[in-house]
Coordinates of C-alpha atoms and ligand atoms in Angstrom, one line a residue:
X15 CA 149.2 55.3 125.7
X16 CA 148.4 59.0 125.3
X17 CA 145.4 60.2 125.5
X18 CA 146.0 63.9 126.1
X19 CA 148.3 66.1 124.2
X20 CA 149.8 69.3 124.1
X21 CA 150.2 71.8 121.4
X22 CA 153.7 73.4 120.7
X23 CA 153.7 76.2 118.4
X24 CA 157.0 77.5 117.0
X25 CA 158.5 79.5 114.1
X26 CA 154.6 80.0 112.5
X27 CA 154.2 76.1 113.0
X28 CA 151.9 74.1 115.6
X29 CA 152.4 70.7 116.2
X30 CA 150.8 68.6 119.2
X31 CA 153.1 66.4 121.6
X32 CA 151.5 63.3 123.1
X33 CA 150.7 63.8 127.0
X34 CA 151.2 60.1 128.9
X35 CA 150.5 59.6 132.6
X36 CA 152.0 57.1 134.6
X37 CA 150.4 55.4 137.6
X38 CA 151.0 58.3 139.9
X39 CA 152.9 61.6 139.7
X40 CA 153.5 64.2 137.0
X41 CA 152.4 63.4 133.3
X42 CA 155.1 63.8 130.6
X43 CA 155.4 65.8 127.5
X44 CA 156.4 62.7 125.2
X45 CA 159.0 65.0 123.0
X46 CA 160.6 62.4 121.1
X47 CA 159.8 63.4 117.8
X48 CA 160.4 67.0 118.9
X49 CA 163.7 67.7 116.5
X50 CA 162.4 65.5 113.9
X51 CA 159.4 68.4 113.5
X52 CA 160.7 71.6 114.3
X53 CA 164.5 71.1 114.2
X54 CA 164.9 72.1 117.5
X55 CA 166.1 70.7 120.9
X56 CA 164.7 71.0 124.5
X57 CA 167.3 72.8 127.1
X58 CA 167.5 71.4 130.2
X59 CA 170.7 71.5 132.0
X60 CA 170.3 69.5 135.1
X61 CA 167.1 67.7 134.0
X62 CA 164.6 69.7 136.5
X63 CA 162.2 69.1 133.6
X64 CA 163.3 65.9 132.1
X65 CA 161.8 62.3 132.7
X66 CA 165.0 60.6 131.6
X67 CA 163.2 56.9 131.1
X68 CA 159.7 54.9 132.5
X69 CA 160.2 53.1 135.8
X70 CA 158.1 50.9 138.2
X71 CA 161.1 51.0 140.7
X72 CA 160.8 53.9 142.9
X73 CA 158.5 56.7 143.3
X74 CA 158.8 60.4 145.1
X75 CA 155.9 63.1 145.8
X76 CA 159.0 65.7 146.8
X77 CA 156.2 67.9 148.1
X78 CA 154.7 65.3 150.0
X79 CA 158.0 63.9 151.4
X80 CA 156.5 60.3 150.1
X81 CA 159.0 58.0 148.7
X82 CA 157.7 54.6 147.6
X83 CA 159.7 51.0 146.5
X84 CA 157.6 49.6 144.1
X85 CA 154.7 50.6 146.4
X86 CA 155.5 50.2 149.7
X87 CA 156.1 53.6 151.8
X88 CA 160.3 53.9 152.9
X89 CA 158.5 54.0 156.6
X90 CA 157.5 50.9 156.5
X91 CA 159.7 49.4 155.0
X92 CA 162.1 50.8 157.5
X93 CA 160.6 49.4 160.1
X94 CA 159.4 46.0 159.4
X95 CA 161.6 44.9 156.8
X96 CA 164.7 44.1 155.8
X97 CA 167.5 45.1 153.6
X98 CA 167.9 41.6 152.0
X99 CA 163.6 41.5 151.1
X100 CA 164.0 45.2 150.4
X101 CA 166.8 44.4 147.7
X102 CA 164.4 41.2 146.2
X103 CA 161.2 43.8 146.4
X104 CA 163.2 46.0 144.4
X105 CA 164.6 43.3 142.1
X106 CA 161.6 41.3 141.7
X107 CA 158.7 43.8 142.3
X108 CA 157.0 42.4 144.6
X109 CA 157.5 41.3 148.2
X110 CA 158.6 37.8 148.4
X111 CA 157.4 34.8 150.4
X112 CA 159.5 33.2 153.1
X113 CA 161.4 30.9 151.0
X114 CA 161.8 33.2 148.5
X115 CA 163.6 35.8 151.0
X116 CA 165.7 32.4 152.3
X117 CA 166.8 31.0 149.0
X118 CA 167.6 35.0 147.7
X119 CA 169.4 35.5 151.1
X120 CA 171.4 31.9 151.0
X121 CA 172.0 33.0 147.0
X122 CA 173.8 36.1 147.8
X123 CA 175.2 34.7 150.9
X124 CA 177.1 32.2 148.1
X125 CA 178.5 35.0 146.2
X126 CA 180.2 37.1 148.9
X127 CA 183.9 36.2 148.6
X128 CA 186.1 38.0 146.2
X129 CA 188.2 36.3 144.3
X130 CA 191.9 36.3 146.0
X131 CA 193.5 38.0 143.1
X132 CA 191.8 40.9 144.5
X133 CA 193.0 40.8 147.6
X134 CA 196.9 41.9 146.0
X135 CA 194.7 44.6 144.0
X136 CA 194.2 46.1 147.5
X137 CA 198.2 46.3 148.2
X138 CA 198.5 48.9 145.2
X139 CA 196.7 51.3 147.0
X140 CA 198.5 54.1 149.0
X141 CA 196.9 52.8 153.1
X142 CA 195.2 56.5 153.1
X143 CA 193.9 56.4 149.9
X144 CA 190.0 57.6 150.2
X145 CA 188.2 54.2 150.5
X146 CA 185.6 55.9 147.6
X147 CA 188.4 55.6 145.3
X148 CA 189.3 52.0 146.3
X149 CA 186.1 51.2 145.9
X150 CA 185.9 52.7 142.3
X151 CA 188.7 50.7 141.8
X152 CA 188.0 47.2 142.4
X153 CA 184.5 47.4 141.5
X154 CA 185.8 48.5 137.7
X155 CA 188.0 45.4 138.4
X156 CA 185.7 42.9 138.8
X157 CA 184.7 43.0 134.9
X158 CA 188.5 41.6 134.5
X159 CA 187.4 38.5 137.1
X160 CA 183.7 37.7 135.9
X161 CA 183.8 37.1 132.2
X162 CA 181.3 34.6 132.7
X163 CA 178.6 37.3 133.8
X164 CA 179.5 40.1 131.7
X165 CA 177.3 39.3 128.5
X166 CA 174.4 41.9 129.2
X167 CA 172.0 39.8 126.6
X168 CA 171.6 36.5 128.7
X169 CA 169.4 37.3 131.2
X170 CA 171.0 34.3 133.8
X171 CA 174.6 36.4 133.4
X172 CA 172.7 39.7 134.2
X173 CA 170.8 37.8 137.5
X174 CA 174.5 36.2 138.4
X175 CA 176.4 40.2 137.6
X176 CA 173.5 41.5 140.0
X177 CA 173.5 38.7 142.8
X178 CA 177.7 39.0 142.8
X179 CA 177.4 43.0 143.0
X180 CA 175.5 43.0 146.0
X181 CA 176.8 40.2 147.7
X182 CA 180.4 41.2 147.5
X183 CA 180.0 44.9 148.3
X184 CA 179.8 44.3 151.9
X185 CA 183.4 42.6 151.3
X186 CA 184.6 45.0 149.2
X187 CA 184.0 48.1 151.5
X188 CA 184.9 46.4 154.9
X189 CA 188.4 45.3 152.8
X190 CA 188.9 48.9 151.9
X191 CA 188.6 49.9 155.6
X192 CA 190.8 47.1 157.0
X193 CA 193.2 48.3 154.3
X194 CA 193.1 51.7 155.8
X195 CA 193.8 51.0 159.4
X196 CA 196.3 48.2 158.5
X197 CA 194.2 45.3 160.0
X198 CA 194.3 41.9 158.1
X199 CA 191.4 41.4 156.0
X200 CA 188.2 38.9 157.4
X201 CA 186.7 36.5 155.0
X202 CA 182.7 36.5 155.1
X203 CA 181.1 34.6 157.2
X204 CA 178.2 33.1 156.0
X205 CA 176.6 31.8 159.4
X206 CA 176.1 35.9 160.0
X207 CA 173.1 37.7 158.2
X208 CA 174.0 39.9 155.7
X209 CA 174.6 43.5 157.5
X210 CA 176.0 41.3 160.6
X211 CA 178.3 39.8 158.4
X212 CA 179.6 43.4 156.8
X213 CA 180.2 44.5 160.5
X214 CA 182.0 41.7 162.0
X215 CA 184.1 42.0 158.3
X216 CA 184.9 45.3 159.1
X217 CA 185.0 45.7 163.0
X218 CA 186.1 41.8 163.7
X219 CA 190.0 41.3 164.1
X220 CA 191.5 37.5 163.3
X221 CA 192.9 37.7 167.1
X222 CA 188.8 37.5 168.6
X223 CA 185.4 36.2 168.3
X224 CA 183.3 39.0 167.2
X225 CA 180.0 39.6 168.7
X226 CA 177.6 41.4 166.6
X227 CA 175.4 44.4 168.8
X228 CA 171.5 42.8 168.0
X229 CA 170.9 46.8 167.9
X230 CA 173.6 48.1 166.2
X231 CA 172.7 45.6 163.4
X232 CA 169.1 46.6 163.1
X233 CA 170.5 49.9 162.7
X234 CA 172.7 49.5 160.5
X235 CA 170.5 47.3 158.1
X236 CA 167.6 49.9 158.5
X237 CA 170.4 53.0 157.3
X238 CA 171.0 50.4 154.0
X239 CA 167.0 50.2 153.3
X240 CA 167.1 54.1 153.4
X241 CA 169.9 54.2 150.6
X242 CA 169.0 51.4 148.4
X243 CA 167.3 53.1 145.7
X244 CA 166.4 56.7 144.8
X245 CA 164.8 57.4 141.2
X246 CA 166.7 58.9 138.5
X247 CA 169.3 60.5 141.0
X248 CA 172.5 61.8 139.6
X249 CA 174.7 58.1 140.3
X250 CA 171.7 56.1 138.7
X251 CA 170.9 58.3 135.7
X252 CA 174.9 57.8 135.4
X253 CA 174.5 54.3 135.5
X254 CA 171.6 53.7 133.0
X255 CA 173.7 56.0 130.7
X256 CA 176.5 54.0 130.9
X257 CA 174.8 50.5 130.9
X258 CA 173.2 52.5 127.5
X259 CA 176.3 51.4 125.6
X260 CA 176.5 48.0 126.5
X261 CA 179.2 48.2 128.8
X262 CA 179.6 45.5 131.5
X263 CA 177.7 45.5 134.9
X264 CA 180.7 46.2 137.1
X265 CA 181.8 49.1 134.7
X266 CA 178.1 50.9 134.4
X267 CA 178.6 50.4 138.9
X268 CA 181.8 51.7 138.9
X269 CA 180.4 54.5 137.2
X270 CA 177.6 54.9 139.8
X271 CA 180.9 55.0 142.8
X272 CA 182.5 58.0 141.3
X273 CA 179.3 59.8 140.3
X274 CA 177.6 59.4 144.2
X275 CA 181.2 60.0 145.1
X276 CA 181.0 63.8 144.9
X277 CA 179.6 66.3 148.1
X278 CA 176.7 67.5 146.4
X279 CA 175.3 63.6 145.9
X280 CA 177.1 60.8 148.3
X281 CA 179.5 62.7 149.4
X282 CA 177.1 65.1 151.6
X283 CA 177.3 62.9 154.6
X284 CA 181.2 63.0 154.8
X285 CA 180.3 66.3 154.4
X286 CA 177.4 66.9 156.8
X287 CA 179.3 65.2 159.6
X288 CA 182.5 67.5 158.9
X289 CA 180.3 70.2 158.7
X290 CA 178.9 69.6 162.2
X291 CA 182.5 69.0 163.5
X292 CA 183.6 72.0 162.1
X293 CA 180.3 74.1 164.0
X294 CA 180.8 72.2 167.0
X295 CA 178.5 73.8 170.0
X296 CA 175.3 75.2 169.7
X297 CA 176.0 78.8 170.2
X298 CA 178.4 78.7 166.5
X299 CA 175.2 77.9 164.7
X300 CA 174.4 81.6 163.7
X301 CA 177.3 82.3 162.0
X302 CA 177.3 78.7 159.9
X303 CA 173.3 79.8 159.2
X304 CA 174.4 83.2 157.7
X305 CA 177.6 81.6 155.7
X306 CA 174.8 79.0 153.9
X307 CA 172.7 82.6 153.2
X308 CA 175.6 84.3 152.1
X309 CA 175.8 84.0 148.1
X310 CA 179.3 84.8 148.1
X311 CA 180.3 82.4 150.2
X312 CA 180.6 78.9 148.8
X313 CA 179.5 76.9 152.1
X314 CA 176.5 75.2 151.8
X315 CA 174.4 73.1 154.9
X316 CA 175.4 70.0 154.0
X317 CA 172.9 67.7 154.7
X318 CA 170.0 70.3 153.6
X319 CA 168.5 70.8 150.5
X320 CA 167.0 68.3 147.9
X321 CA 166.6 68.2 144.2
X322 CA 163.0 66.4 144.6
X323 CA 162.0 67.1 148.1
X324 CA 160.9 70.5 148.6
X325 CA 159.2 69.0 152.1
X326 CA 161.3 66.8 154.8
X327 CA 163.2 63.8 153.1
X328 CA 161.5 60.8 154.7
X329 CA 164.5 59.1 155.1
X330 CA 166.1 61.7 157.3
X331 CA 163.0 61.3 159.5
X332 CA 163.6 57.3 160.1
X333 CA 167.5 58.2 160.3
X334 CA 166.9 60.8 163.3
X335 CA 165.0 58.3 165.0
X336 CA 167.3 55.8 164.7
X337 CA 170.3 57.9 166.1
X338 CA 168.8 57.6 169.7
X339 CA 168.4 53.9 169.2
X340 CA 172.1 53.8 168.5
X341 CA 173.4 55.6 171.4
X342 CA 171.5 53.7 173.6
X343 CA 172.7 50.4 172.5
X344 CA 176.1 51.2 172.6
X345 CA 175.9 53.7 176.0
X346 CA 177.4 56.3 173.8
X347 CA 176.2 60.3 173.7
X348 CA 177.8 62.5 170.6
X349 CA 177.2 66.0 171.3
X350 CA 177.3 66.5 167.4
X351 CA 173.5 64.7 167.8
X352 CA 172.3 68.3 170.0
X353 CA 174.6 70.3 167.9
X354 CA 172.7 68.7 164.1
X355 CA 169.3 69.2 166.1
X356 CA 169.2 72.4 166.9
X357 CA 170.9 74.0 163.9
X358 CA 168.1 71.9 162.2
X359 CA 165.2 73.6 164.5
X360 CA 166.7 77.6 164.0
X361 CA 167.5 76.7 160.2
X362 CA 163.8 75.4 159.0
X363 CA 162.8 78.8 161.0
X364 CA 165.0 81.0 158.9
X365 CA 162.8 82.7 155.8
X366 CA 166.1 81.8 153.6
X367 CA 165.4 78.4 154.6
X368 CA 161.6 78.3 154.6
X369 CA 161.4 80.0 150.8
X370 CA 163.9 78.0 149.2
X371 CA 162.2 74.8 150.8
X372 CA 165.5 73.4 152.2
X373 CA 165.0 70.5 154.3
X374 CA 167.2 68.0 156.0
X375 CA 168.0 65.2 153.6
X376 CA 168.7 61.3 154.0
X377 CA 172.8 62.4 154.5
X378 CA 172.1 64.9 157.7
X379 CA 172.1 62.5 160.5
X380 CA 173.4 59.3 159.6
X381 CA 176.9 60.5 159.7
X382 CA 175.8 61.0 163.4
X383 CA 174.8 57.2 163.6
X384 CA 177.9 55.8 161.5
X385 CA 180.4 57.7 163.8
X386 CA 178.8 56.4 166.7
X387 CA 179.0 52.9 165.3
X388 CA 182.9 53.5 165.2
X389 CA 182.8 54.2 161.1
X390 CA 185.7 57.2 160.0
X391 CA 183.7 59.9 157.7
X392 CA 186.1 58.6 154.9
X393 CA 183.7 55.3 154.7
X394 CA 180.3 56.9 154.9
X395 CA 179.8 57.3 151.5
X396 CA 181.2 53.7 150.9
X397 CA 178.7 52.7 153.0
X398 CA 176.1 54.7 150.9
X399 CA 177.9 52.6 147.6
X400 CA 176.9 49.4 149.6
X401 CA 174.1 49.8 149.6
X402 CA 172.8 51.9 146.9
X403 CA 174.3 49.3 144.4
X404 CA 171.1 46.9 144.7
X405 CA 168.9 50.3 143.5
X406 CA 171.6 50.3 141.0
X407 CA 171.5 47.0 139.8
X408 CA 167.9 47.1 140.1
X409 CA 167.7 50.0 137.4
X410 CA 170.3 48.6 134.7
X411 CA 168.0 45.4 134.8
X412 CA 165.4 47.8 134.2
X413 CA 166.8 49.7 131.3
X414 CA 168.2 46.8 129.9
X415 CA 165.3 45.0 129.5
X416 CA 163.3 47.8 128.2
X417 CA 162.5 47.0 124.5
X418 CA 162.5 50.3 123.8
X419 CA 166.0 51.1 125.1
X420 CA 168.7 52.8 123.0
X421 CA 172.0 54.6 123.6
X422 CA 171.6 57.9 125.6
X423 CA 173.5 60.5 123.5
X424 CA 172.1 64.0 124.2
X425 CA 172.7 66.9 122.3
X426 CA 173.1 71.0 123.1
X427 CA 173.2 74.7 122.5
X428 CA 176.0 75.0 120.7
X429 CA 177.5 78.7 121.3
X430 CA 181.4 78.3 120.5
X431 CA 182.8 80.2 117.2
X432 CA 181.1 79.4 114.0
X433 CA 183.3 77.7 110.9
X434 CA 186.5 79.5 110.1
X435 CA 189.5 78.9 108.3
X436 CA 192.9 77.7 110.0
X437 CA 195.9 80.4 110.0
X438 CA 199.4 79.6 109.6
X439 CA 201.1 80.0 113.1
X440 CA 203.5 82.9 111.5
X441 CA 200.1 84.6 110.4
X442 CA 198.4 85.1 113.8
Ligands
LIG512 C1 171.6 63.0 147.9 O1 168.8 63.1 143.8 C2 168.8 62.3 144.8 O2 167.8 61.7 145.0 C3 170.0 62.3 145.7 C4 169.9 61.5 147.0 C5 169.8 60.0 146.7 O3 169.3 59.3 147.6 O4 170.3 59.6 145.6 O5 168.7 61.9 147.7 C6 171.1 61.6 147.9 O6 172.4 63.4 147.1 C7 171.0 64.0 148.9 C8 171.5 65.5 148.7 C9 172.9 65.5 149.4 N1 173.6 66.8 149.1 C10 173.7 67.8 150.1 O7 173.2 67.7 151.2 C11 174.6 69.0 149.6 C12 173.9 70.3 150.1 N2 172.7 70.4 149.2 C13 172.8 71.2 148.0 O8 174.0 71.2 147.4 C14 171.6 71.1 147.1 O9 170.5 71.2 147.9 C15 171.4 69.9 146.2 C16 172.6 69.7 145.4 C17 171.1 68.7 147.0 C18 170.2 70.2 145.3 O10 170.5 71.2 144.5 P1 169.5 71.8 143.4 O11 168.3 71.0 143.3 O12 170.3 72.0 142.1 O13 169.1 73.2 144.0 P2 170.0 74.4 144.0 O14 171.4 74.1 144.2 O15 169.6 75.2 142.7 O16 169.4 75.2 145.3 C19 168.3 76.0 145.2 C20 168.6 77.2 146.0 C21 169.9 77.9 145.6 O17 169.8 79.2 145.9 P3 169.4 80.3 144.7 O18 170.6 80.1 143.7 O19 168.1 79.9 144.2 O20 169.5 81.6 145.4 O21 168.8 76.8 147.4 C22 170.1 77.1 147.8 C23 170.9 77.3 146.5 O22 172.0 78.2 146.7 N3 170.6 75.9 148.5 C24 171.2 76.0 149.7 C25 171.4 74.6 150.0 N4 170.9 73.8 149.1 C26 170.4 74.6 148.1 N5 171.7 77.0 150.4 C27 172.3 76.6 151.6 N6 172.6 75.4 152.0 C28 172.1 74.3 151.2 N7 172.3 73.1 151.6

């Protein structure tokens, strides 16, 4: 409810805009009726001003560097939970007991296999295609397998779309590696926990038992708690718009893939580990420092910067962490760790840096971690898809089951040529 408002006044007219406040963070100008009163719109290309919906999902103080699931600090939950209680927290809003985590686990445990018809989908594929565009792909394809769990208005198809969506992205991204590298595909196996079993999927080989590293999946299931869910970011605001329309569940995801897909979103920590590759030692930081300043050069830090976080990205805090935990597990030492850390110390010391409040994100180190783990940069952000998709599928349900939802359909500043009359091609 409002109980503060503000008062616009345009073309000799006032009128006063309901103020609502949510539990914590910003109020909002409710500006809804807006055009209906003044025949104008709001302009805000990128939505740096623009609550897009209501949420109880996630929450970010970017000056703070907080970042809350339904409550619960991303520090915490980092390091006492897990990704499979993080994904029913986030689904079910609220932590669950222990035979709620087992029979959620064992549920999407059930629903891991792909159907085999997918497997020949795979074998269409050029063997370098980028495994972002496989997974755009197949994910799109599953609408064609699932009929029975496409119908958006029964709430039991829209559990069963979300349960299949998370169980079988593991599969799908450790299929589009083995496709890659020319290895047979593994089938899922069940006996594993949920992160184990997406390694041994990916890194197991039909010829040999495959041990899973204790470590190495504590790691890995802590880097999936960091992604899983992130506000209104650009691949979820592009999946509430198109869930919006009605489409499917595996459409409105596959949507989600190609938005996170690109460098400025997902994409940064293919980039951010390129990036490092490309600086290599220590002493070549300078020059990359003075590139990023540079506003006619087009490089960017990958890894740096932040929409929201105008303070460190507490994710990047628990991933830096867990880089050392990594290399000691495996007895492994990337130089490309020293290389990140210092241009990280001489960059938040630059003024360029400091005033434009540019901060290591979630994607600077964990390309650091996933290369250690043996993971090519081509699959990080398919790693990111993984498991982002239960933040995802968290936020359709959401929207969908908002009373209040309707199609998103913005409009614009229209500043093309006014009417005019069409001339005969021999009269131009
Ligand atoms: C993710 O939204 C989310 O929550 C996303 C995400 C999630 O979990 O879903 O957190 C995941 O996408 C993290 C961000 C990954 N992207 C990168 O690391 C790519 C590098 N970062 C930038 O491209 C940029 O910082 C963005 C895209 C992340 C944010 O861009 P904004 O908010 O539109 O800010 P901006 O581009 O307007 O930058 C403000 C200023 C600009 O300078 P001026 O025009 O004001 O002079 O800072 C500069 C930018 O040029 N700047 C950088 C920079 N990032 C911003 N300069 C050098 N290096 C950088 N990395």
């Amino acid at each position: 409810m409002a109980d503060k408002a503000a008062t616009l006044t345009y073309d000799n007219k006032s009128i006063d805009l309901p103020v609502l406040a949510g539990s914590v963070g910003p109020d909002v100008i409710d500006i809804r009726k807006l055009y209906g009163q003044t025949g104008a719109f709001t302009y805000d290309p990128g939505y740096k001003s623009t609550a897009s919906c209501e949420s109880a999902l996630t929450y970010i103080d970017g000056d703070e560097g907080v970042l809350l699931h339904r409550g619960y600090p991303i520090g915490q939950l980092a390091e006492h939970s897990s990704f499979m209680e993080v994904s029913y927290l986030l689904l079910n809003g609220e932590l669950p007991s222990k035979d709620e985590l087992d029979d959620f686990t064992y549920t999407i445990s059930r629903h891991t296999m792909l159907h085999e018809q997918l497997a020949t989908f795979y074998r269409g594929f050029r063997r370098d295609a980028h495994p972002m565009a496989i997974m755009c792909g197949v994910v799109g394809a599953l609408s064609a397998f699932y009929h029975d769990s496409t119908d958006i208005s029964d709430p039991e198809q829209r559990k069963i779309a979300s349960h299949r969506l998370i169980a079988k992205m593991p599969t799908i991204a450790a299929m589009a590696f083995k496709y890659s590298v020319g290895q047979p595909f593994l089938y899922p196996d069940n006996s594993l926990s949920y992160t184990g079993n997406f390694l041994r999927m990916t890194f197991g080989v039909p010829a040999e038992p495959y041990e899973v590293v204790p470590a190495v999946e504590r790691a890995m299931d802590r880097i999936f708690i960091l992604h899983a869910d992130h506000e209104q970011n650009a691949s979820t605001s592009t999946v509430r718009l198109a869930g919006s329309s009605g489409a499917n569940p595996f459409a409105c995801i596959a949507a989600g893939i190609a938005c996170l897909w690109g460098p400025a979103h997902g994409g940064a920590n293919e980039a951010a580990l390129n990036m490092l590759r490309e600086i290599g030692t220590p002493d070549k930081i300078p020059h990359y420092i003075e590139r990023a300043k540079d506003k006619n050069d087009p490089f960017r830090l990958m890894g740096f910067g932040h929409r929201v976080y105008k303070n460190y990205d507490p994710r990047a805090t628990v991933m830096q962490k867990t880089v050392r935990e990594v290399f000691d597990a495996l007895k492994v030492n990337d130089p490309l760790f020293e290389t990140a850390l210092r241009l990280e110390e001489l960059a938040l010391k630059d003024d360029y840096f400091i005033e434009k409040k540019l901060f290591p994100n979630v994607d600077f180190y964990s390309g650091v971690i996933l290369s250690a783990i043996g993971f090519p940069t081509t699959m990080f952000t398919a790693l990111f898809a993984l498991a982002r998709t239960v933040g995802w599928v968290a936020q359709w349900n959401e929207m969908i089951s908002d009373p209040g939802q309707v199609i998103g359909r913005p409009r614009q500043l229209y500043t093309g040529p006014t009417e005019r009359d069409y001339v005969p091609v021999d009269k131009r």
